[in-house]
């Protein structure tokens, strides 16, 4: 359902992605690991066009963007609605309550009625375990709670695929679990997910497939049990040795 | 001199009574000038100026080169020339090319242009101070540029710019006294008219100054209230 073909991204002289090809089937959870600067975050950001690829084709469901040609803003906006993004730093809207954060997309972008959006937002916040915090402003919430609001906000747009950009990297260690649990539940419901993370336990337990990226290319992709116990590539082995 | 003036006030009961009389009689025309002209002039110019400022700020940060250039030239020209001279050009200068604008409107145009230029820098800085992640969060839920700007960025930028914009507003109240030179009968011009008849410059101008001060004092109270209100979500 998601396919990336020949994806390149260059920042000035620096080539960050050097030809990425990737297919992800519906309902699968793909975890992307790799050293910093390997291009994993950039790849994720290309998927919802927060970065414009230099060239390459990305398609999700029936929509396709070909970046070797000019892509219209309208196409980008409608393409973005297929994906939900969860950021490392949450990026909640600080001037809106948890509930308003989650309602914002459905009301403003989708044009849903406030009543319907409120109901949906409320049940999403309950789902991520924040039913009692709906009227809190982000600054009044812990990092883990903010990130769960971030997940609810992305889910409210009913995306085809959820993208997670190091969702627990900014969290205190004791708060990581609550976020991972929400993500795990989501995976259990059959949500298609692409997760950039350093949480190897999560990768091992939840991922259908693990992708190791280094130097702007996909070095190795395999089932988690394979890649963690029996990596084929030397670079993968080195990386895993370093972090474990 | 000073001693004589004070002596005349405090030792000569007749003189004292006369001054009190003048002060009392002046109060009504001065307040009238404030309510009929100073305050409307300030409010209208500020609103128009802020709209201009937001547009200018957006032009400055836009990726369209020509917008950037227009905004830069406008801000540079207004900031680089005295407000008094600008008012003279609008009211006394433009009639030379057949453009005749009445005093009040001339003043509104002059002050709006001035507010627009100065406040645009405040608003530009405020917009740039909002983290890039806020734009991205807006885009990631499918917002367009203008939706993200209106719903996410400007409300946060507004909060950042309240203190400096309040400063501009309070300055504007006082700057409106310059409108007296283009024949707007705002408070200061009223004061001039009164003194032309009775020569009590110190008394009447001080009285006008006091009224400006009172207006500005109340404005700073409102500023404090606004800041507190917009602060509620960061506690």
XYZ file of N, CA, C and O in Angstrom, chain B residues 148-220:
292
model
N -2.583 27.172 8.745
C -1.571 27.061 9.797
C -1.232 28.445 10.350
O -1.093 28.635 11.554
N -1.138 29.413 9.450
C -0.819 30.774 9.866
C -1.894 31.312 10.808
O -1.622 31.831 11.886
N -3.143 31.163 10.357
C -4.251 31.770 11.090
C -4.545 31.047 12.409
O -4.795 31.667 13.430
N -4.514 29.732 12.357
C -4.949 28.961 13.525
C -3.824 28.678 14.513
O -4.055 28.548 15.704
N -2.608 28.535 13.996
C -1.520 28.054 14.844
C -0.483 29.137 15.117
O -0.118 29.391 16.263
N -0.014 29.789 14.072
C 1.134 30.677 14.238
C 0.736 32.048 14.786
O 1.266 32.503 15.801
N -0.233 32.706 14.127
C -0.567 34.069 14.557
C -1.074 34.150 15.996
O -0.699 35.065 16.724
N -1.922 33.200 16.447
C -2.337 33.297 17.853
C -1.160 33.244 18.828
O -1.151 33.947 19.832
N -0.173 32.433 18.497
C 0.991 32.360 19.379
C 1.874 33.594 19.220
O 2.440 34.092 20.189
N 1.976 34.081 17.982
C 2.778 35.286 17.736
C 2.137 36.492 18.420
O 2.826 37.375 18.926
N 0.799 36.504 18.452
C 0.088 37.630 19.071
C 0.493 37.758 20.531
O 0.751 38.852 21.026
N 0.572 36.625 21.189
C 0.932 36.638 22.598
C 2.333 37.219 22.806
O 2.553 38.044 23.678
N 3.249 36.803 21.940
C 4.624 37.290 22.052
C 4.674 38.795 21.799
O 5.476 39.512 22.393
N 3.791 39.276 20.902
C 3.930 40.683 20.515
C 3.084 41.645 21.342
O 3.166 42.846 21.124
N 2.304 41.125 22.295
C 1.479 42.049 23.092
C 2.299 43.137 23.806
O 1.979 44.318 23.669
N 3.356 42.789 24.522
C 4.077 43.871 25.216
C 4.642 44.932 24.263
O 4.378 46.123 24.463
N 5.376 44.544 23.204
C 5.888 45.609 22.337
C 4.792 46.358 21.576
O 4.917 47.556 21.339
N 3.695 45.658 21.215
C 2.618 46.362 20.505
C 1.896 47.330 21.435
O 1.448 48.395 21.003
N 1.780 46.965 22.704
C 1.171 47.891 23.658
C 1.997 49.156 23.744
O 1.465 50.269 23.820
N 3.299 48.986 23.712
C 4.188 50.140 23.682
C 3.892 51.036 22.496
O 3.800 52.248 22.631
N 3.740 50.400 21.308
C 3.445 51.186 20.111
C 2.125 51.925 20.276
O 1.990 53.075 19.865
N 1.154 51.240 20.869
C -0.165 51.849 21.007
C -0.087 53.080 21.907
O -0.635 54.131 21.597
N 0.624 52.926 23.023
C 0.752 54.042 23.960
C 1.533 55.192 23.316
O 1.172 56.360 23.464
N 2.561 54.846 22.551
C 3.289 55.902 21.831
C 2.366 56.637 20.867
O 2.435 57.850 20.718
N 1.488 55.846 20.234
C 0.592 56.434 19.237
C -0.350 57.457 19.882
O -0.607 58.516 19.312
N -0.848 57.145 21.078
C -1.724 58.093 21.776
C -1.035 59.444 21.858
O -1.617 60.491 21.555
N 0.235 59.408 22.230
C 0.968 60.670 22.388
C 1.316 61.297 21.038
O 1.247 62.510 20.885
N 1.648 60.434 20.069
C 1.990 60.959 18.734
C 0.827 61.679 18.073
O 1.037 62.541 17.222
N -0.400 61.319 18.463
C -1.541 61.974 17.804
C -1.519 63.474 18.035
O -2.174 64.217 17.317
N -0.769 63.926 19.047
C -0.680 65.375 19.254
C -0.090 66.054 18.022
O -0.350 67.232 17.771
N 0.687 65.294 17.237
C 1.252 65.862 16.008
C 0.161 66.212 14.997
O 0.364 67.041 14.117
N -1.004 65.565 15.139
C -2.094 65.841 14.194
C -2.545 67.290 14.299
O -3.193 67.816 13.401
N -2.186 67.941 15.412
C -2.553 69.356 15.565
C -1.990 70.184 14.417
O -2.606 71.157 13.998
N -0.834 69.783 13.886
C -0.225 70.588 12.818
C -0.941 70.414 11.482
O -0.733 71.191 10.565
N -1.761 69.359 11.360
C -2.553 69.265 10.135
C -4.023 69.578 10.439
O -4.941 69.060 9.808
N -4.186 70.420 11.439
C -5.476 71.036 11.743
C -6.543 70.083 12.289
O -7.732 70.378 12.207
N -6.146 68.945 12.797
C -7.124 68.095 13.473
C -7.313 68.657 14.873
O -6.356 68.889 15.596
N -8.554 68.907 15.243
C -8.779 69.528 16.552
C -8.795 68.467 17.643
O -9.790 68.263 18.326
N -7.675 67.768 17.752
C -7.561 66.803 18.858
C -7.179 67.570 20.118
O -7.109 68.796 20.111
N -6.885 66.848 21.166
C -6.730 67.488 22.458
C -5.664 68.597 22.488
O -5.890 69.677 23.026
N -4.525 68.330 21.863
C -3.457 69.307 21.964
C -3.783 70.589 21.193
O -3.447 71.685 21.617
N -4.470 70.410 20.067
C -4.860 71.604 19.320
C -5.868 72.426 20.121
O -5.830 73.658 20.115
N -6.762 71.731 20.806
C -7.693 72.431 21.687
C -6.926 73.233 22.731
O -7.256 74.384 23.026
N -5.884 72.612 23.289
C -5.080 73.297 24.298
C -4.458 74.566 23.698
O -4.467 75.631 24.321
N -3.967 74.440 22.466
C -3.362 75.609 21.810
C -4.388 76.719 21.617
O -4.107 77.893 21.822
N -5.595 76.296 21.227
C -6.653 77.296 21.010
C -6.993 78.031 22.307
O -7.187 79.245 22.320
N -7.063 77.253 23.398
C -7.395 77.863 24.687
C -6.319 78.863 25.109
O -6.603 79.989 25.516
N -5.050 78.437 24.960
C -3.972 79.330 25.407
C -3.850 80.571 24.528
O -3.386 81.611 24.981
N -4.276 80.463 23.288
C -4.215 81.624 22.408
C -5.085 82.746 22.958
O -4.815 83.926 22.730
N -6.126 82.378 23.695
C -7.027 83.380 24.240
C -6.571 83.881 25.604
O -6.734 85.051 25.915
N -5.998 82.992 26.432
C -5.718 83.435 27.798
C -4.236 83.417 28.209
O -3.905 83.785 29.321
N -3.363 82.955 27.367
C -1.912 82.949 27.625
C -1.493 82.114 28.831
O -0.391 82.252 29.313
N -2.371 81.266 29.357
C -1.993 80.438 30.511
C -1.372 79.119 30.004
O -1.910 78.039 30.192
N -0.218 79.248 29.366
C 0.415 78.085 28.717
C 0.726 76.967 29.699
O 0.393 75.809 29.481
N 1.381 77.361 30.793
C 1.838 76.333 31.732
C 0.653 75.533 32.251
O 0.662 74.296 32.259
N -0.366 76.238 32.633
C -1.520 75.571 33.225
C -2.225 74.656 32.223
O -2.439 73.462 32.477
N -2.539 75.187 31.074
C -3.376 74.444 30.123
C -2.602 73.274 29.490
O -3.128 72.169 29.372
N -1.331 73.543 29.139
C -0.564 72.444 28.559
C -0.324 71.342 29.592
O -0.319 70.155 29.275
N -0.133 71.750 30.855
C 0.041 70.747 31.902
C -1.231 69.932 32.077
O -1.196 68.722 32.293
N -2.331 70.621 31.954
C -3.614 69.928 32.087
C -3.757 68.901 30.953
O -4.153 67.750 31.179
N -3.383 69.316 29.745
C -3.436 68.379 28.608
C -2.500 67.202 28.863
O -2.866 66.040 28.646
N -1.303 67.506 29.355
C -0.328 66.442 29.619
C -0.897 65.444 30.611
O -0.758 64.216 30.449
N -1.571 65.987 31.629
C -2.149 65.129 32.659
C -3.189 64.181 32.065
O -3.248 62.991 32.414
N -3.989 64.717 31.137
C -5.014 63.863 30.516
C -4.353 62.756 29.679
O -4.764 61.603 29.725
N -3.289 63.125 28.924
C -2.550 62.084 28.188
C -2.063 60.998 29.145
O -2.163 59.802 28.876
N -1.545 61.468 30.257
C -0.978 60.523 31.228
C -2.051 59.566 31.752
O -1.851 58.345 31.831
N -3.212 60.144 32.070
C -4.304 59.309 32.586
C -4.709 58.265 31.543
O -4.867 57.079 31.848
N -4.834 58.701 30.280
C -5.212 57.754 29.219
C -4.182 56.627 29.140
O -4.507 55.438 29.116
N -2.912 57.011 29.118
C -1.857 56.007 28.978
C -1.791 55.084 30.193
O -1.493 53.894 30.073
N -2.090 55.657 31.346
C -2.087 54.845 32.558
C -3.138 53.732 32.451
O -2.873 52.566 32.737
N -4.324 54.113 31.999
C -5.371 53.092 31.862
C -5.001 52.052 30.806
O -5.263 50.862 30.967
N -4.358 52.542 29.748
C -3.938 51.592 28.704
C -2.948 50.577 29.246
O -3.002 49.396 28.908
N -2.046 51.035 30.106
C -1.061 50.076 30.614
C -1.716 49.066 31.555
O -1.262 47.934 31.675
